[in-house]
Amino acid sequence: AQRVTQPEKLLSVFKGAPVELKCNYSYSGSPELFWYVQYSRQRLQLLLRHISRESIKGFTADLNKGETSFHLKKPFAQEEDSAMYYCALRGGGNKLTFGTGTQLKVEL
Amino acid sequence: DARVTQTPRHKVTEMGQEVTMRCQPILGHNTVFWYRQTMMQGLELLAYFRNRAPLDDSGMPKDRFSAEMPDATLATLKIQPSEPRDSAVYFCASGLPRQPQHFGDGTRLSIL
């Protein structure tokens, strides 16, 4: 069985502060991990996938197989980063398992 | 910029009524997914198609929900009869094997 855990429902930070959104997963095989972002009342958009190892909008995420984690980080939060962030895992097949999401609120 | 198109964007109806939600996947994508998003449960996978064939609908209440792909350009999700607890945002996503899924704007459903 595959499982994704996002322990924080809400994360509130000040503008310019570092951000870390936590994601832990459970999967017996070799997973593929993603971060999706959903701005207010909009569609989910792909933010990052671990195999591409890129930085999007200043966000990065590193897959740590030892800790089974894929935390999302940004050194300096911006107001426009306020959104819902979902971590997702793809194991066998094409099915995605999503975490429950973390609402990021960036305050001025 | 190719997009997944969902209709209607909003639907308000009374309990007991039939609800049909439609999704046009991105041209060329052969996998289609239906998700339900609620405050309590987050995102739940309801059904999953590949090449129009249902591969997994274990997340879908079978007694009232049905999902079909009459052709490669249309996926439908029906609820009959609808109940207030079905109120949620329903997302469709499409993709290719081993590629990220692309989501539609969702249908915001309210059952009174």
Coordinates of N, CA and C in Angstrom, one line a residue:
Chain A
A1 N 0.9 -1.2 0.0 CA 0.0 0.0 0.0 C 0.9 1.2 0.0
Q2 N 0.4 2.3 -0.6 CA 1.2 3.5 -0.7 C 0.4 4.6 0.1
R3 N 1.2 5.4 0.8 CA 0.6 6.4 1.7 C 1.5 7.6 1.7
V4 N 0.8 8.8 1.8 CA 1.5 10.1 1.9 C 1.0 10.8 3.1
T5 N 1.9 11.3 3.9 CA 1.5 12.1 5.1 C 2.1 13.5 5.0
Q6 N 1.2 14.4 5.2 CA 1.6 15.8 5.3 C 1.1 16.2 6.7
P7 N 2.0 16.3 7.7 CA 1.5 16.5 9.1 C 0.9 17.8 9.4
E8 N 1.2 18.8 8.6 CA 0.7 20.2 8.9 C -0.5 20.5 8.0
K9 N -1.6 20.9 8.6 CA -2.8 21.3 7.8 C -2.5 22.8 7.4
L10 N -1.9 23.5 8.3 CA -1.7 25.0 8.0 C -0.3 25.3 8.5
L11 N 0.4 26.1 7.6 CA 1.7 26.6 8.0 C 1.7 28.1 7.7
S12 N 2.0 28.9 8.7 CA 1.9 30.3 8.6 C 3.3 30.9 8.8
V13 N 3.8 31.6 7.8 CA 5.2 32.2 7.9 C 5.1 33.7 7.5
F14 N 6.1 34.4 7.9 CA 6.2 35.8 7.5 C 7.0 35.9 6.1
K15 N 6.6 36.9 5.4 CA 7.3 37.2 4.1 C 8.8 37.3 4.3
G16 N 9.5 36.6 3.5 CA 11.0 36.6 3.6 C 11.6 35.5 4.5
A17 N 10.7 34.8 5.2 CA 11.1 33.8 6.1 C 11.3 32.5 5.3
P18 N 12.1 31.5 5.8 CA 12.2 30.3 5.1 C 10.9 29.4 5.3
V19 N 10.7 28.6 4.2 CA 9.5 27.7 4.3 C 9.9 26.3 4.1
E20 N 9.3 25.4 4.9 CA 9.5 24.0 4.7 C 8.2 23.3 4.9
L21 N 7.7 22.7 3.9 CA 6.4 21.9 3.9 C 6.8 20.4 4.0
K22 N 6.4 19.8 5.0 CA 6.8 18.4 5.2 C 5.9 17.4 4.5
C23 N 6.6 16.3 4.0 CA 5.9 15.2 3.3 C 6.7 14.0 3.6
N24 N 6.0 13.0 4.1 CA 6.6 11.7 4.3 C 5.8 10.6 3.6
Y25 N 6.4 9.6 3.1 CA 5.7 8.6 2.3 C 6.0 7.2 2.8
S26 N 5.1 6.3 2.4 CA 5.3 4.9 2.7 C 5.0 4.2 1.4
Y27 N 6.0 3.4 1.0 CA 5.9 2.7 -0.3 C 7.0 1.7 -0.3
S28 N 6.7 0.4 -0.7 CA 7.7 -0.6 -0.6 C 8.7 -0.6 -1.8
G29 N 8.2 0.0 -2.9 CA 9.1 0.0 -4.1 C 9.8 1.3 -4.3
S30 N 10.1 1.6 -5.5 CA 10.8 2.8 -5.9 C 9.8 3.9 -6.3
P31 N 9.5 4.9 -5.4 CA 8.4 5.8 -5.7 C 8.8 7.0 -6.6
E32 N 7.8 7.6 -7.2 CA 8.0 8.9 -7.9 C 7.2 9.9 -7.1
L33 N 7.9 11.0 -6.7 CA 7.2 12.0 -5.8 C 7.0 13.3 -6.6
F34 N 5.9 13.9 -6.2 CA 5.5 15.2 -6.8 C 5.0 16.2 -5.8
W35 N 5.1 17.4 -6.1 CA 4.4 18.5 -5.3 C 3.5 19.2 -6.3
Y36 N 2.2 19.3 -5.9 CA 1.3 20.1 -6.7 C 0.9 21.3 -5.8
V37 N 0.5 22.4 -6.5 CA 0.1 23.6 -5.8 C -1.3 24.0 -6.3
Q38 N -2.1 24.5 -5.4 CA -3.5 24.9 -5.8 C -3.7 26.3 -5.2
Y39 N -3.7 27.3 -6.1 CA -4.0 28.6 -5.6 C -5.5 28.7 -5.4
S40 N -5.9 29.8 -4.7 CA -7.3 29.8 -4.3 C -8.4 29.5 -5.4
R41 N -9.1 28.5 -5.1 CA -10.2 28.1 -6.0 C -9.8 27.8 -7.4
Q42 N -8.6 27.4 -7.6 CA -8.1 27.1 -9.0 C -7.7 25.6 -9.1
R43 N -7.3 25.2 -10.3 CA -6.9 23.9 -10.5 C -5.6 23.5 -9.8
L44 N -5.3 22.3 -9.6 CA -4.0 21.8 -9.1 C -3.0 21.9 -10.3
Q45 N -1.9 22.5 -10.0 CA -0.8 22.6 -10.9 C 0.4 21.9 -10.4
L46 N 1.1 21.2 -11.3 CA 2.4 20.6 -11.0 C 3.4 21.6 -10.6
L47 N 4.0 21.4 -9.5 CA 5.1 22.4 -9.1 C 6.4 21.7 -9.3
L48 N 6.6 20.5 -8.8 CA 7.9 19.8 -8.9 C 7.7 18.3 -9.0
R49 N 8.6 17.7 -9.6 CA 8.7 16.2 -9.5 C 10.1 15.8 -9.2
H50 N 10.3 14.8 -8.4 CA 11.7 14.6 -7.9 C 12.6 14.2 -9.0
I51 N 12.2 13.5 -10.0 CA 13.1 13.1 -11.0 C 13.7 14.2 -11.8
S52 N 13.1 15.3 -11.9 CA 13.6 16.4 -12.7 C 14.6 17.3 -11.9
R53 N 14.6 17.2 -10.6 CA 15.5 17.9 -9.7 C 15.7 19.4 -10.1
E54 N 14.6 20.0 -10.3 CA 14.7 21.4 -10.7 C 14.1 22.3 -9.6
S55 N 14.3 23.6 -9.8 CA 13.7 24.6 -8.9 C 12.7 25.4 -9.6
I56 N 11.5 25.4 -9.1 CA 10.4 26.1 -9.7 C 9.9 27.2 -8.7
K57 N 9.8 28.4 -9.2 CA 9.4 29.5 -8.3 C 10.2 29.6 -7.0
G58 N 11.4 29.2 -7.1 CA 12.3 29.2 -5.9 C 12.2 28.0 -5.0
F59 N 11.2 27.1 -5.3 CA 11.0 25.9 -4.5 C 11.9 24.8 -4.9
T60 N 12.4 24.0 -4.0 CA 13.1 22.8 -4.2 C 12.6 21.7 -3.3
A61 N 12.8 20.4 -3.7 CA 12.5 19.3 -2.9 C 13.4 18.2 -3.2
D62 N 14.0 17.6 -2.2 CA 14.9 16.5 -2.4 C 14.3 15.2 -1.8
L63 N 14.4 14.1 -2.6 CA 13.9 12.9 -2.1 C 14.9 12.2 -1.2
N64 N 14.5 11.9 0.0 CA 15.4 11.3 1.0 C 14.8 9.9 1.3
K65 N 15.4 8.9 0.6 CA 14.9 7.6 0.7 C 15.1 7.0 2.1
G66 N 16.2 7.4 2.8 CA 16.4 6.9 4.1 C 15.3 7.3 5.1
E67 N 14.9 8.6 5.0 CA 13.9 9.1 5.9 C 12.5 9.0 5.2
T68 N 12.4 8.5 4.1 CA 11.2 8.4 3.3 C 10.5 9.8 3.3
S69 N 11.2 10.8 2.9 CA 10.6 12.2 2.9 C 10.9 12.9 1.6
F70 N 10.1 13.9 1.4 CA 10.2 14.7 0.2 C 9.7 16.1 0.6
H71 N 10.4 16.7 1.4 CA 10.0 18.0 2.0 C 10.2 19.1 0.9
L72 N 9.3 20.1 0.9 CA 9.3 21.2 0.0 C 9.9 22.4 0.7
K73 N 10.9 23.1 0.1 CA 11.6 24.2 0.7 C 11.7 25.4 -0.2
K74 N 11.7 26.5 0.5 CA 12.0 27.8 -0.2 C 12.7 28.7 0.8
P75 N 13.8 29.3 0.4 CA 14.6 30.1 1.4 C 13.9 31.4 1.9
F76 N 13.1 32.0 1.0 CA 12.5 33.3 1.3 C 11.0 33.3 0.8
A77 N 10.1 33.2 1.7 CA 8.7 33.1 1.3 C 8.2 34.5 0.7
Q78 N 7.4 34.4 -0.4 CA 6.7 35.5 -1.0 C 5.2 35.4 -0.7
E79 N 4.6 36.6 -0.8 CA 3.1 36.7 -0.6 C 2.4 35.8 -1.6
E80 N 2.9 35.7 -2.8 CA 2.2 35.0 -3.8 C 2.4 33.4 -3.7
D81 N 3.2 33.0 -2.7 CA 3.3 31.6 -2.4 C 2.1 31.1 -1.6
S82 N 1.3 31.9 -1.1 CA 0.2 31.5 -0.3 C -0.8 30.6 -1.2
A83 N -0.9 29.4 -0.7 CA -1.7 28.4 -1.5 C -1.8 27.1 -0.8
M84 N -2.5 26.2 -1.4 CA -2.5 24.8 -0.8 C -1.5 24.0 -1.5
Y85 N -0.7 23.2 -0.8 CA 0.3 22.4 -1.4 C 0.1 20.9 -1.1
Y86 N 0.1 20.1 -2.2 CA -0.2 18.7 -2.0 C 1.1 17.9 -2.5
C87 N 1.5 17.0 -1.6 CA 2.5 16.0 -2.0 C 1.8 14.8 -2.5
A88 N 2.4 14.2 -3.5 CA 1.8 13.0 -4.2 C 2.8 12.0 -4.5
L89 N 2.4 10.8 -4.5 CA 3.3 9.6 -4.8 C 2.7 8.8 -5.9
R90 N 3.6 8.4 -6.8 CA 3.1 7.4 -7.8 C 4.0 6.2 -7.7
G91 N 3.3 5.1 -7.4 CA 4.0 3.8 -7.3 C 3.9 3.1 -8.6
G92 N 3.5 1.8 -8.5 CA 3.2 1.1 -9.7 C 2.0 1.6 -10.5
G93 N 2.0 1.6 -11.8 CA 0.9 2.1 -12.5 C 1.0 3.6 -12.6
N94 N -0.1 4.2 -13.0 CA -0.1 5.7 -13.1 C -0.9 6.4 -12.0
K95 N -1.3 5.6 -11.0 CA -2.2 6.2 -10.0 C -1.4 7.1 -9.0
L96 N -1.9 8.3 -8.7 CA -1.3 9.1 -7.7 C -2.0 9.0 -6.4
T97 N -1.2 8.9 -5.3 CA -1.8 9.0 -4.0 C -1.4 10.4 -3.4
F98 N -2.4 11.1 -3.0 CA -2.1 12.5 -2.5 C -2.1 12.5 -1.0
G99 N -1.3 13.4 -0.4 CA -1.4 13.7 1.0 C -2.6 14.6 1.2
T100 N -2.9 15.0 2.5 CA -4.1 15.8 2.8 C -3.9 17.2 2.5
G101 N -2.7 17.6 2.2 CA -2.4 19.0 1.8 C -2.0 19.9 3.0
T102 N -1.2 20.9 2.7 CA -0.8 21.9 3.7 C -1.2 23.3 3.1
Q103 N -1.9 24.0 3.9 CA -2.2 25.4 3.5 C -1.1 26.3 4.0
L104 N -0.4 26.9 3.0 CA 0.6 27.9 3.3 C 0.1 29.3 3.3
K105 N 0.3 30.0 4.4 CA -0.1 31.4 4.5 C 1.1 32.2 4.7
V106 N 1.4 33.1 3.8 CA 2.5 34.0 4.0 C 2.0 35.4 4.4
E107 N 2.4 35.8 5.6 CA 1.9 37.0 6.1 C 3.0 38.2 5.9
L108 N 2.4 39.4 5.8 CA 3.3 40.5 5.6 C 3.9 41.0 6.9
Chain B
D1 N -1.8 26.5 -25.2 CA -1.6 25.7 -24.0 C -2.7 24.7 -23.8
A2 N -2.5 23.4 -24.0 CA -3.6 22.4 -23.9 C -4.0 22.3 -22.5
R3 N -5.4 22.2 -22.3 CA -5.9 22.1 -21.0 C -7.0 21.0 -20.9
V4 N -7.2 20.5 -19.7 CA -8.3 19.6 -19.4 C -9.5 20.5 -19.2
T5 N -10.6 20.2 -19.8 CA -11.8 21.1 -19.7 C -12.9 20.3 -19.0
Q6 N -13.4 21.0 -18.0 CA -14.5 20.3 -17.2 C -15.8 21.2 -17.3
T7 N -16.9 20.5 -17.4 CA -18.2 21.3 -17.4 C -19.2 20.5 -16.6
P8 N -20.1 21.1 -15.8 CA -20.1 22.6 -15.6 C -19.1 23.0 -14.6
R9 N -18.8 24.2 -14.5 CA -17.9 24.7 -13.4 C -18.5 24.7 -12.1
H10 N -19.8 25.0 -12.0 CA -20.6 25.0 -10.8 C -21.9 24.3 -11.0
K11 N -22.4 23.6 -10.0 CA -23.7 22.9 -10.1 C -24.3 22.9 -8.8
V12 N -25.6 23.5 -8.7 CA -26.3 23.4 -7.5 C -27.6 22.7 -7.8
T13 N -28.0 21.7 -7.0 CA -29.2 21.0 -7.3 C -29.7 20.4 -6.0
E14 N -30.9 19.9 -6.1 CA -31.5 19.3 -4.9 C -31.2 17.8 -4.8
M15 N -31.2 17.4 -3.6 CA -30.9 15.9 -3.3 C -31.9 15.1 -4.1
G16 N -31.4 14.0 -4.6 CA -32.3 13.1 -5.3 C -32.2 13.3 -6.8
Q17 N -31.6 14.4 -7.3 CA -31.5 14.7 -8.7 C -30.3 14.0 -9.2
E18 N -30.3 13.7 -10.5 CA -29.1 13.2 -11.2 C -28.2 14.3 -11.5
V19 N -26.9 14.0 -11.4 CA -25.8 15.0 -11.7 C -24.9 14.4 -12.7
T20 N -24.6 15.0 -13.7 CA -23.6 14.6 -14.7 C -22.5 15.6 -14.9
M21 N -21.3 15.2 -14.7 CA -20.1 16.0 -14.8 C -19.3 15.5 -16.0
R22 N -18.8 16.4 -16.8 CA -18.1 16.1 -18.0 C -16.6 16.6 -18.0
C23 N -15.8 15.8 -18.7 CA -14.4 16.1 -18.8 C -13.9 15.8 -20.2
Q24 N -13.2 16.8 -20.7 CA -12.5 16.6 -22.0 C -11.0 16.6 -21.7
P25 N -10.4 15.4 -21.8 CA -9.0 15.3 -21.5 C -8.2 16.0 -22.6
I26 N -6.9 16.2 -22.3 CA -6.0 16.8 -23.3 C -5.8 15.8 -24.5
L27 N -5.9 16.3 -25.7 CA -5.8 15.5 -26.9 C -4.5 14.7 -26.8
G28 N -4.7 13.4 -27.0 CA -3.5 12.5 -27.0 C -3.3 11.8 -25.7
H29 N -3.8 12.3 -24.6 CA -3.7 11.7 -23.3 C -4.6 10.5 -23.2
N30 N -4.0 9.4 -22.8 CA -4.8 8.1 -22.7 C -5.2 7.7 -21.3
T31 N -4.8 8.5 -20.3 CA -5.2 8.1 -19.0 C -6.1 9.3 -18.4
V32 N -7.2 8.9 -17.8 CA -8.1 9.9 -17.2 C -8.4 9.5 -15.8
F33 N -8.4 10.5 -14.9 CA -8.7 10.3 -13.5 C -9.8 11.2 -13.0
W34 N -10.6 10.7 -12.1 CA -11.6 11.6 -11.4 C -11.2 11.6 -9.9
Y35 N -11.2 12.8 -9.4 CA -10.9 13.0 -8.0 C -12.0 13.8 -7.4
R36 N -12.2 13.6 -6.1 CA -13.1 14.4 -5.3 C -12.3 15.1 -4.2
Q37 N -12.6 16.4 -4.0 CA -11.9 17.2 -3.0 C -12.9 17.7 -2.0
T38 N -12.7 17.4 -0.7 CA -13.5 18.0 0.3 C -12.5 18.5 1.4
M39 N -13.1 19.3 2.3 CA -12.3 19.9 3.4 C -11.8 18.7 4.3
M40 N -12.7 17.8 4.5 CA -12.5 16.7 5.5 C -11.5 15.7 5.0
Q41 N -11.7 15.3 3.7 CA -10.9 14.1 3.2 C -9.8 14.5 2.3
G42 N -9.7 15.8 1.9 CA -8.7 16.2 0.9 C -9.1 15.6 -0.5
L43 N -8.0 15.2 -1.2 CA -8.2 14.7 -2.6 C -8.3 13.1 -2.5
E44 N -9.4 12.6 -3.1 CA -9.6 11.2 -3.1 C -9.8 10.8 -4.6
L45 N -9.1 9.7 -5.0 CA -9.2 9.2 -6.3 C -10.5 8.4 -6.4
L46 N -11.4 8.7 -7.3 CA -12.6 8.0 -7.5 C -12.5 6.9 -8.5
A47 N -11.9 7.3 -9.7 CA -11.9 6.3 -10.8 C -10.7 6.7 -11.7
Y48 N -10.3 5.7 -12.5 CA -9.1 5.9 -13.3 C -9.3 5.0 -14.6
F49 N -9.1 5.7 -15.7 CA -9.2 5.0 -17.0 C -7.9 5.0 -17.8
R50 N -7.7 4.0 -18.5 CA -6.6 4.0 -19.5 C -7.1 3.5 -20.8
N51 N -6.8 4.2 -21.8 CA -7.4 3.9 -23.2 C -8.9 3.6 -23.1
R52 N -9.6 4.4 -22.3 CA -11.0 4.4 -22.2 C -11.5 3.2 -21.3
A53 N -10.7 2.3 -20.9 CA -11.1 1.2 -20.1 C -10.9 1.5 -18.6
P54 N -11.9 1.2 -17.8 CA -11.8 1.5 -16.3 C -10.8 0.6 -15.7
L55 N -9.8 1.1 -15.1 CA -8.7 0.3 -14.4 C -9.0 0.2 -12.9
D56 N -9.5 1.2 -12.4 CA -9.7 1.3 -10.9 C -10.8 2.2 -10.5
D57 N -11.8 1.7 -10.0 CA -12.9 2.5 -9.5 C -13.2 2.2 -8.0
S58 N -12.2 1.7 -7.3 CA -12.4 1.2 -6.0 C -12.8 2.4 -5.0
G59 N -12.4 3.6 -5.4 CA -12.7 4.7 -4.5 C -14.1 5.3 -4.7
M60 N -14.9 4.7 -5.6 CA -16.2 5.3 -5.9 C -17.3 4.5 -5.3
P61 N -18.3 5.2 -4.7 CA -19.4 4.5 -4.1 C -20.2 3.9 -5.3
K62 N -20.3 2.6 -5.4 CA -20.9 2.0 -6.6 C -22.4 2.1 -6.7
D63 N -23.0 2.3 -5.6 CA -24.5 2.3 -5.6 C -25.1 3.6 -6.3
R64 N -24.3 4.7 -6.3 CA -24.9 5.9 -6.9 C -24.0 6.6 -7.9
F65 N -22.7 6.2 -7.9 CA -21.8 6.8 -8.8 C -21.5 5.9 -10.0
S66 N -21.3 6.5 -11.1 CA -20.8 5.8 -12.3 C -19.9 6.7 -13.1
A67 N -18.9 6.0 -13.7 CA -17.9 6.8 -14.5 C -17.8 6.0 -15.9
E68 N -17.7 6.8 -16.9 CA -17.6 6.2 -18.3 C -16.7 7.1 -19.2
M69 N -16.3 6.4 -20.2 CA -15.6 7.2 -21.3 C -16.2 6.8 -22.6
P70 N -17.2 7.4 -23.0 CA -17.9 7.0 -24.3 C -17.0 7.1 -25.5
D71 N -16.1 8.1 -25.5 CA -15.0 8.1 -26.5 C -13.8 8.8 -25.9
A72 N -12.7 8.9 -26.7 CA -11.4 9.3 -26.2 C -11.4 10.8 -25.8
T73 N -12.5 11.5 -26.2 CA -12.5 13.0 -25.9 C -13.5 13.3 -24.8
L74 N -14.1 12.3 -24.2 CA -15.1 12.7 -23.2 C -15.1 11.6 -22.1
A75 N -15.0 12.1 -20.9 CA -15.2 11.3 -19.7 C -16.4 11.8 -18.9
T76 N -17.2 11.0 -18.4 CA -18.4 11.5 -17.6 C -18.4 10.8 -16.2
L77 N -18.8 11.6 -15.2 CA -19.0 11.1 -13.9 C -20.5 11.4 -13.5
K78 N -21.2 10.4 -13.2 CA -22.7 10.6 -12.9 C -22.9 10.2 -11.4
I79 N -23.8 11.0 -10.8 CA -24.3 10.6 -9.5 C -25.8 10.6 -9.6
Q80 N -26.4 9.4 -9.2 CA -27.8 9.2 -9.2 C -28.3 8.2 -8.2
P81 N -29.0 8.6 -7.2 CA -29.5 9.9 -6.8 C -28.4 10.7 -6.0
S82 N -28.4 12.0 -6.1 CA -27.4 12.7 -5.4 C -27.8 12.9 -4.0
E83 N -26.8 13.1 -3.1 CA -27.1 13.4 -1.7 C -26.3 14.5 -1.2
P84 N -26.7 15.2 -0.1 CA -25.9 16.4 0.4 C -24.4 16.1 0.6
R85 N -24.1 14.8 1.1 CA -22.7 14.5 1.4 C -21.9 14.4 0.1
D86 N -22.5 14.4 -1.1 CA -21.7 14.4 -2.3 C -21.2 15.8 -2.7
S87 N -21.6 16.8 -1.9 CA -21.1 18.2 -2.2 C -19.6 18.2 -2.0
A88 N -19.0 18.7 -3.1 CA -17.5 18.7 -3.1 C -17.1 19.4 -4.4
V89 N -15.8 19.4 -4.6 CA -15.2 19.8 -5.9 C -14.7 18.6 -6.6
Y90 N -15.1 18.3 -7.8 CA -14.8 17.1 -8.5 C -13.8 17.5 -9.6
F91 N -12.6 16.9 -9.5 CA -11.5 17.3 -10.5 C -11.3 16.1 -11.5
C92 N -11.1 16.4 -12.7 CA -10.7 15.5 -13.7 C -9.2 15.8 -14.0
A93 N -8.5 14.8 -14.3 CA -7.1 14.9 -14.7 C -6.8 14.0 -15.8
S94 N -5.9 14.3 -16.7 CA -5.5 13.4 -17.8 C -4.0 13.4 -17.9
G95 N -3.4 12.4 -18.5 CA -2.0 12.2 -18.6 C -1.6 11.1 -19.5
L96 N -0.3 10.9 -19.6 CA 0.3 9.8 -20.3 C 1.1 9.0 -19.3
P97 N 1.3 7.7 -19.6 CA 2.0 6.9 -18.7 C 3.4 7.5 -18.3
R98 N 3.7 7.5 -17.1 CA 5.0 8.0 -16.5 C 5.2 9.5 -16.7
Q99 N 4.1 10.2 -17.1 CA 4.1 11.7 -17.2 C 3.2 12.3 -16.1
P100 N 3.5 13.5 -15.7 CA 2.6 14.1 -14.7 C 1.1 14.3 -15.1
Q101 N 0.2 14.2 -14.2 CA -1.2 14.4 -14.5 C -1.5 15.9 -14.6
H102 N -2.4 16.3 -15.6 CA -2.8 17.7 -15.7 C -4.3 17.7 -15.3
F103 N -4.5 18.7 -14.4 CA -5.9 18.8 -13.9 C -6.7 19.9 -14.6
G104 N -8.0 19.6 -14.5 CA -9.0 20.6 -15.0 C -9.3 21.6 -13.8
D105 N -10.2 22.5 -14.1 CA -10.6 23.5 -13.2 C -11.6 23.0 -12.1
G106 N -12.1 21.8 -12.3 CA -13.0 21.3 -11.4 C -14.5 21.7 -11.6
T107 N -15.4 20.9 -11.0 CA -16.8 21.2 -10.9 C -17.1 21.3 -9.5
R108 N -17.6 22.5 -9.1 CA -18.0 22.7 -7.7 C -19.5 22.3 -7.5
L109 N -19.7 21.2 -6.8 CA -21.1 20.7 -6.7 C -21.7 20.9 -5.4
S110 N -22.9 21.4 -5.3 CA -23.6 21.6 -4.1 C -24.9 20.9 -4.2
I111 N -25.2 20.0 -3.3 CA -26.4 19.3 -3.2 C -27.2 19.8 -2.0
L112 N -28.4 20.3 -2.3 CA -29.2 21.0 -1.2 C -30.1 19.9 -0.5

